[in-house]
Amino acid sequence: MRGVVFDGKRAEVVDDLVVRDPGAGEVLVAVAAAGLCHSDLSVVDGTIPFPVPVVLGHEGAGVVAAVGSGVTHVIPGDHVALSTLANCGACAECDRGRPTMCRQAIGRPQRPFTRAGSPVYQFAANSAFAERTVVKAVQAVRIPKDIPLTSAALIGCGVLTGVGAVLNRARVGYGESVVVIGTGGVGLNVLQGARIAGALRIVAVDANPAKEAVARRFGATDFLTSTDGVREVLPTGADHVFECVGRVELIRTAIELLDRHGQAVLLGVPHATAEASFVVSSLFLDKSILGCRYGASRPQRDVALYAELYRAGRLLLDELVTRTYPVEDFEKAAADAEAGRVARGVLTFREGC
């Protein structure tokens, strides 16, 4: 079968992947569409260290092909969005409703694929850049069949991360002010999360002025090409600043833009060893710096919620998909993503999905 494999030097589309059958508590999914996220590209450029060879992709949707023993919440033929959280469901963190903190879901890469008889790793417990993938049952979230799979694919990472960061982690309140630095796929979802939460002033910052229209479509009330102008819009600072780029100098800027009792939420991914500096005394005014893993999401709850918000016209998904590409055009999709020409490019594995 086809898939995108990174061997440590380059990522390429291959056609000789094999995936094993689902075991107990697992689901085999025929992937229809998968969003190309910068986290995938970060594996290729070394920003995110990961063992190789590995099948890339972690933001996908498809159709259940088979289920292992003990799986009852989905059946073959169901449409599902895939999450990256292979959490155990039984530890203290899972029991508290914090599956993103489950230690079984962090840093335990499996190898359900083979190529020429040799095992191949699975990225983010998902590997959506393959025609078929095996995931834990908890990762397959049933969605209504009237949601296009090219749009549903984006729920599993960009939407869960961005909207979840607003609603679950920062808990943005009605009438508060929000600044979003970087309006890529995650940043746009932060913008619409802030809109859904009822933020009054939502300031989008991106160096590319061509992104203004889409930023405003997703919820921005103001658009700036530099953080230098934020204080003119919000003289006392913002209640919440979301850094969605992954540059350490912007982390410092995010903290500096906060009002008293403000929160800086870090969503961008700098290099694994990167360090940031800031003026410590500025935090004494009850300011906070919040890390955020995967939008502090509970996928079985949140994916279903976001699907219904989409159907109600309150959550934008179709508008996130700038362009679709057959999987064979992965290199073109990656180049467009690197150049910032797309909000989200989506790889497809079958026609009409």
Short mmCIF file of C-alpha atoms in Angstrom, two decimals:
data_model
loop_
_atom_site.label_atom_id
_atom_site.label_comp_id
_atom_site.label_asym_id
_atom_site.label_seq_id
_atom_site.Cartn_x
_atom_site.Cartn_y
_atom_site.Cartn_z
CA MET A 1 0.00 0.00 0.00
CA ARG A 2 1.01 3.66 -0.41
CA GLY A 3 2.42 5.84 2.30
CA VAL A 4 4.94 8.58 3.08
CA VAL A 5 8.08 7.24 4.76
CA PHE A 6 10.93 9.28 6.23
CA ASP A 7 14.17 7.27 6.36
CA GLY A 8 16.27 9.82 8.23
CA LYS A 9 17.42 11.62 5.09
CA ARG A 10 14.36 12.25 2.98
CA ALA A 11 10.62 11.70 2.94
CA GLU A 12 9.21 9.88 -0.05
CA VAL A 13 6.03 8.24 -1.22
CA VAL A 14 6.35 4.45 -1.35
CA ASP A 15 3.93 1.76 -2.48
CA ASP A 16 5.21 -1.30 -0.65
CA LEU A 17 4.07 -0.68 2.93
CA VAL A 18 2.29 -3.40 4.87
CA VAL A 19 0.28 -2.86 8.04
CA ARG A 20 -0.66 -5.64 10.44
CA ASP A 21 -4.22 -6.58 11.38
CA PRO A 22 -5.78 -4.92 14.44
CA GLY A 23 -5.26 -6.66 17.75
CA ALA A 24 -7.42 -6.55 20.86
CA GLY A 25 -8.60 -3.00 21.54
CA GLU A 26 -7.41 -1.72 18.16
CA VAL A 27 -9.00 -0.38 14.99
CA LEU A 28 -7.85 -0.66 11.37
CA VAL A 29 -8.73 2.51 9.47
CA ALA A 30 -8.74 3.08 5.72
CA VAL A 31 -7.42 6.64 5.64
CA ALA A 32 -9.23 8.91 3.19
CA ALA A 33 -7.54 12.23 3.92
CA ALA A 34 -4.76 13.60 6.10
CA GLY A 35 -3.71 17.17 6.82
CA LEU A 36 -0.05 18.10 6.38
CA CYS A 37 0.94 19.70 9.69
CA HIS A 38 4.23 21.44 10.41
CA SER A 39 4.90 18.79 13.06
CA ASP A 40 5.34 16.29 10.23
CA LEU A 41 7.82 18.61 8.55
CA SER A 42 9.55 19.11 11.91
CA VAL A 43 10.38 15.40 11.97
CA VAL A 44 11.96 15.74 8.54
CA ASP A 45 14.06 18.79 9.48
CA GLY A 46 15.07 17.36 12.86
CA THR A 47 13.18 19.82 15.07
CA ILE A 48 11.22 16.87 16.47
CA PRO A 49 13.55 13.90 17.04
CA PHE A 50 11.94 10.60 16.07
CA PRO A 51 13.27 7.11 15.29
CA VAL A 52 13.36 6.07 11.65
CA PRO A 53 12.21 4.75 9.31
CA VAL A 54 8.78 6.16 10.13
CA VAL A 55 5.46 6.61 8.36
CA LEU A 56 4.56 10.28 8.76
CA GLY A 57 1.17 11.90 9.30
CA HIS A 58 -0.94 12.40 12.39
CA GLU A 59 -4.01 14.41 11.33
CA GLY A 60 -6.37 12.13 9.48
CA ALA A 61 -9.85 10.78 8.93
CA GLY A 62 -11.19 7.73 7.22
CA VAL A 63 -13.44 4.70 7.36
CA VAL A 64 -13.19 1.84 9.82
CA ALA A 65 -12.06 -1.25 7.93
CA ALA A 66 -11.87 -3.74 10.82
CA VAL A 67 -11.89 -3.82 14.61
CA GLY A 68 -10.11 -6.02 17.10
CA SER A 69 -11.73 -7.89 19.97
CA GLY A 70 -13.27 -5.76 22.67
CA VAL A 71 -13.96 -2.76 20.43
CA THR A 72 -17.63 -1.77 20.58
CA HIS A 73 -17.88 1.99 20.03
CA VAL A 74 -17.10 1.81 16.30
CA ILE A 75 -17.85 -0.79 13.63
CA PRO A 76 -16.63 -1.33 10.06
CA GLY A 77 -18.05 1.37 7.80
CA ASP A 78 -18.10 4.09 10.46
CA HIS A 79 -16.43 7.37 9.58
CA VAL A 80 -13.82 8.40 12.16
CA ALA A 81 -11.43 11.23 12.90
CA LEU A 82 -8.12 10.07 14.36
CA SER A 83 -6.43 11.49 17.42
CA THR A 84 -2.80 11.03 18.42
CA LEU A 85 -3.60 10.12 22.03
CA ALA A 86 -3.04 6.42 22.58
CA ASN A 87 -3.84 6.87 26.26
CA CYS A 88 -4.49 3.91 28.50
CA GLY A 89 -7.82 5.03 29.97
CA ALA A 90 -7.01 3.54 33.36
CA CYS A 91 -4.26 5.61 35.00
CA ALA A 92 -4.76 8.47 37.44
CA GLU A 93 -4.36 11.11 34.71
CA CYS A 94 -6.92 9.46 32.46
CA ASP A 95 -9.26 9.08 35.40
CA ARG A 96 -8.94 12.82 36.08
CA GLY A 97 -9.94 13.58 32.50
CA ARG A 98 -6.42 14.51 31.41
CA PRO A 99 -5.56 11.96 28.72
CA THR A 100 -2.88 14.27 27.26
CA MET A 101 -0.87 13.62 30.43
CA CYS A 102 -1.17 9.82 30.29
CA ARG A 103 2.35 8.40 30.33
CA GLN A 104 1.26 5.54 28.10
CA ALA A 105 0.51 8.12 25.41
CA ILE A 106 3.91 9.85 25.44
CA GLY A 107 7.13 8.64 23.84
CA ARG A 108 6.23 5.02 23.18
CA PRO A 109 6.47 4.61 19.40
CA GLN A 110 5.21 1.34 18.00
CA ARG A 111 6.04 -0.41 14.72
CA PRO A 112 2.83 -1.78 13.16
CA PHE A 113 4.15 -1.34 9.61
CA THR A 114 6.69 -3.30 7.63
CA ARG A 115 8.48 -2.61 4.39
CA ALA A 116 10.43 -5.33 2.60
CA GLY A 117 10.07 -7.36 5.79
CA SER A 118 11.63 -4.72 8.04
CA PRO A 119 9.60 -2.93 10.76
CA VAL A 120 8.68 0.73 10.30
CA TYR A 121 7.75 3.11 13.10
CA GLN A 122 4.40 4.83 13.54
CA PHE A 123 4.48 8.61 14.05
CA ALA A 124 2.47 10.05 16.94
CA ALA A 125 0.67 6.72 17.41
CA ASN A 126 -1.13 7.54 14.18
CA SER A 127 0.72 7.62 10.81
CA ALA A 128 -2.13 9.05 8.77
CA PHE A 129 0.04 9.31 5.63
CA ALA A 130 -0.73 5.70 4.79
CA GLU A 131 -3.65 4.10 3.01
CA ARG A 132 -4.36 2.08 6.14
CA THR A 133 -3.23 2.45 9.72
CA VAL A 134 -3.84 0.68 13.03
CA VAL A 135 -4.68 2.76 16.10
CA LYS A 136 -5.89 2.12 19.61
CA ALA A 137 -9.67 2.15 19.83
CA VAL A 138 -9.65 5.28 21.95
CA GLN A 139 -7.99 7.16 19.06
CA ALA A 140 -10.80 6.49 16.59
CA VAL A 141 -13.65 8.93 17.19
CA ARG A 142 -16.85 8.36 15.27
CA ILE A 143 -18.10 11.37 13.31
CA PRO A 144 -21.26 12.01 11.27
CA LYS A 145 -21.01 10.80 7.70
CA ASP A 146 -22.18 14.15 6.32
CA ILE A 147 -18.88 15.81 7.28
CA PRO A 148 -16.42 15.74 4.34
CA LEU A 149 -13.46 13.59 5.31
CA THR A 150 -11.03 16.16 3.88
CA SER A 151 -12.38 18.62 6.45
CA ALA A 152 -12.86 16.12 9.26
CA ALA A 153 -9.19 15.15 9.00
CA LEU A 154 -8.17 18.53 10.41
CA ILE A 155 -10.08 18.03 13.65
CA GLY A 156 -7.54 15.47 14.87
CA CYS A 157 -4.64 17.89 15.33
CA GLY A 158 -5.04 21.53 14.28
CA VAL A 159 -8.54 21.95 15.64
CA LEU A 160 -8.01 19.95 18.82
CA THR A 161 -4.78 21.87 19.48
CA GLY A 162 -5.93 25.39 18.63
CA VAL A 163 -9.54 25.43 19.75
CA GLY A 164 -8.70 23.22 22.71
CA ALA A 165 -5.94 25.58 23.85
CA VAL A 166 -8.56 28.33 24.10
CA LEU A 167 -11.44 26.41 25.63
CA ASN A 168 -9.64 23.79 27.74
CA ARG A 169 -6.25 25.21 28.71
CA ALA A 170 -6.55 28.99 28.78
CA ARG A 171 -10.31 28.92 29.43
CA VAL A 172 -10.78 32.25 27.69
CA GLY A 173 -13.73 34.10 29.18
CA TYR A 174 -16.55 36.03 27.57
CA GLY A 175 -15.48 39.59 26.80
CA GLU A 176 -11.74 39.00 27.31
CA SER A 177 -8.95 40.04 24.95
CA VAL A 178 -6.78 37.64 22.93
CA VAL A 179 -3.64 38.05 20.84
CA VAL A 180 -2.65 35.27 18.43
CA ILE A 181 0.92 35.36 17.11
CA GLY A 182 1.08 33.35 13.90
CA THR A 183 -1.96 32.53 11.76
CA GLY A 184 -1.04 29.17 10.30
CA GLY A 185 -3.25 26.12 10.81
CA VAL A 186 -3.04 26.18 14.62
CA GLY A 187 -3.27 29.97 14.86
CA LEU A 188 -6.45 30.06 12.78
CA ASN A 189 -8.01 27.53 15.14
CA VAL A 190 -6.99 29.62 18.14
CA LEU A 191 -8.73 32.55 16.46
CA GLN A 192 -11.95 30.65 15.99
CA GLY A 193 -11.69 29.17 19.47
CA ALA A 194 -11.50 32.72 20.84
CA ARG A 195 -14.52 33.70 18.74
CA ILE A 196 -16.50 30.70 20.01
CA ALA A 197 -15.49 31.55 23.60
CA GLY A 198 -16.87 35.07 23.17
CA ALA A 199 -13.63 37.07 23.35
CA LEU A 200 -14.32 40.73 22.65
CA ARG A 201 -11.03 41.79 21.03
CA ILE A 202 -9.09 39.22 19.02
CA VAL A 203 -5.83 40.49 17.55
CA ALA A 204 -4.10 38.38 14.92
CA VAL A 205 -0.40 39.01 14.23
CA ASP A 206 1.34 37.61 11.16
CA ALA A 207 4.20 38.98 9.09
CA ASN A 208 2.36 38.03 5.89
CA PRO A 209 -0.29 40.70 5.11
CA ALA A 210 -1.95 38.32 2.65
CA LYS A 211 -3.27 36.35 5.64
CA GLU A 212 -5.48 39.18 6.91
CA ALA A 213 -8.66 38.16 5.10
CA VAL A 214 -8.61 34.57 6.32
CA ALA A 215 -7.64 35.65 9.85
CA ARG A 216 -10.65 37.93 10.00
CA ARG A 217 -12.85 35.18 8.56
CA PHE A 218 -11.87 32.94 11.47
CA GLY A 219 -12.52 35.56 14.13
CA ALA A 220 -9.83 38.25 14.25
CA THR A 221 -11.20 41.72 15.02
CA ASP A 222 -7.80 43.27 14.25
CA PHE A 223 -4.85 42.24 12.10
CA LEU A 224 -1.24 43.40 12.48
CA THR A 225 1.95 42.47 10.63
CA SER A 226 4.08 43.07 13.75
CA THR A 227 3.64 42.72 17.48
CA ASP A 228 4.86 46.33 17.76
CA GLY A 229 1.33 47.58 17.19
CA VAL A 230 -0.45 45.45 19.76
CA ARG A 231 -0.21 48.07 22.52
CA GLU A 232 -1.95 50.58 20.27
CA VAL A 233 -4.91 48.22 20.05
CA LEU A 234 -4.72 46.96 23.66
CA PRO A 235 -3.01 49.72 25.67
CA THR A 236 -2.94 47.79 28.96
CA GLY A 237 -2.09 44.46 27.33
CA ALA A 238 -4.01 41.28 26.57
CA ASP A 239 -5.73 38.78 28.83
CA HIS A 240 -4.34 35.94 26.73
CA VAL A 241 -1.49 35.74 24.21
CA PHE A 242 -1.01 32.57 22.17
CA GLU A 243 2.41 31.99 20.57
CA CYS A 244 1.83 29.75 17.56
CA VAL A 245 5.11 30.11 15.69
CA GLY A 246 7.72 28.40 17.88
CA ARG A 247 10.35 31.15 18.08
CA VAL A 248 11.89 31.85 21.47
CA GLU A 249 12.00 35.62 20.92
CA LEU A 250 8.25 35.57 20.35
CA ILE A 251 7.75 33.73 23.64
CA ARG A 252 9.35 36.70 25.40
CA THR A 253 7.18 39.06 23.36
CA ALA A 254 4.05 37.12 24.29
CA ILE A 255 4.83 37.59 27.98
CA GLU A 256 5.55 41.28 27.49
CA LEU A 257 2.18 41.82 25.82
CA LEU A 258 0.18 40.52 28.77
CA ASP A 259 -2.03 42.63 30.97
CA ARG A 260 -2.10 41.98 34.71
CA HIS A 261 -3.28 38.46 35.44
CA GLY A 262 -2.68 37.57 31.79
CA GLN A 263 -1.69 34.20 30.37
CA ALA A 264 0.87 33.41 27.68
CA VAL A 265 0.07 30.06 26.06
CA LEU A 266 2.87 28.33 24.15
CA LEU A 267 1.73 26.34 21.12
CA GLY A 268 4.57 26.78 18.62
CA VAL A 269 7.27 24.09 18.57
CA PRO A 270 10.87 25.38 18.74
CA HIS A 271 13.81 23.00 18.66
CA ALA A 272 13.71 20.45 21.47
CA THR A 273 16.71 22.08 23.23
CA ALA A 274 15.63 25.71 22.72
CA GLU A 275 15.60 28.02 25.74
CA ALA A 276 13.66 31.27 26.21
CA SER A 277 14.35 34.24 28.48
CA PHE A 278 12.06 36.84 29.99
CA VAL A 279 11.95 39.41 32.77
CA VAL A 280 10.98 37.41 35.85
CA SER A 281 9.62 40.38 37.77
CA SER A 282 6.95 40.86 35.10
CA LEU A 283 5.27 37.66 36.29
CA PHE A 284 4.67 39.00 39.78
CA LEU A 285 1.49 40.70 38.55
CA ASP A 286 -0.20 37.29 38.56
CA LYS A 287 0.86 36.54 35.00
CA SER A 288 1.26 32.95 33.86
CA ILE A 289 3.14 31.02 31.20
CA LEU A 290 1.20 27.93 30.14
CA GLY A 291 2.50 24.99 28.20
CA CYS A 292 -0.19 23.19 26.28
CA ARG A 293 -0.09 19.67 24.90
CA TYR A 294 -2.62 18.91 22.20
CA GLY A 295 -5.10 21.51 23.42
CA ALA A 296 -5.51 19.74 26.78
CA SER A 297 -8.02 17.72 24.78
CA ARG A 298 -10.28 14.82 25.59
CA PRO A 299 -10.74 13.58 22.03
CA GLN A 300 -13.74 11.32 22.52
CA ARG A 301 -15.58 14.30 23.99
CA ASP A 302 -14.04 17.19 22.05
CA VAL A 303 -14.07 15.72 18.53
CA ALA A 304 -17.79 15.01 18.87
CA LEU A 305 -18.36 18.56 20.16
CA TYR A 306 -16.40 20.16 17.35
CA ALA A 307 -18.23 18.05 14.78
CA GLU A 308 -21.54 19.38 16.07
CA LEU A 309 -20.23 22.97 16.15
CA TYR A 310 -19.24 22.50 12.51
CA ARG A 311 -22.68 21.21 11.59
CA ALA A 312 -24.20 24.22 13.36
CA GLY A 313 -22.03 26.58 11.31
CA ARG A 314 -20.05 27.80 14.31
CA LEU A 315 -16.75 25.96 13.69
CA LEU A 316 -15.02 26.42 10.34
CA LEU A 317 -13.44 23.33 8.80
CA ASP A 318 -13.94 23.55 5.03
CA GLU A 319 -12.33 27.00 5.08
CA LEU A 320 -9.15 25.55 6.62
CA VAL A 321 -8.52 23.38 3.57
CA THR A 322 -6.63 25.58 1.15
CA ARG A 323 -5.79 22.79 -1.26
CA THR A 324 -5.99 19.01 -1.60
CA TYR A 325 -3.23 16.87 -3.11
CA PRO A 326 -3.13 13.21 -4.09
CA VAL A 327 -0.61 11.52 -1.82
CA GLU A 328 1.77 11.17 -4.75
CA ASP A 329 2.16 14.98 -4.67
CA PHE A 330 3.52 14.98 -1.13
CA GLU A 331 6.63 16.96 -2.11
CA LYS A 332 4.51 19.72 -3.65
CA ALA A 333 2.27 19.79 -0.56
CA ALA A 334 5.31 20.02 1.72
CA ALA A 335 6.83 22.84 -0.36
CA ASP A 336 3.57 24.81 -0.25
CA ALA A 337 3.33 24.35 3.52
CA GLU A 338 6.93 25.44 4.07
CA ALA A 339 6.39 28.55 1.93
CA GLY A 340 3.21 29.50 3.81
CA ARG A 341 1.07 29.26 0.68
CA VAL A 342 -1.63 27.21 2.41
CA ALA A 343 -3.47 27.35 5.72
CA ARG A 344 -3.67 23.58 5.50
CA GLY A 345 -2.89 21.25 2.64
CA VAL A 346 -4.65 17.89 2.74
CA LEU A 347 -3.33 14.67 1.23
CA THR A 348 -5.97 12.34 -0.19
CA PHE A 349 -5.87 8.60 -0.74
CA ARG A 350 -9.03 8.17 -2.76
CA GLU A 351 -11.22 10.21 -5.09
CA GLY A 352 -14.34 11.92 -3.83
CA CYS A 353 -13.47 11.83 -0.14
#
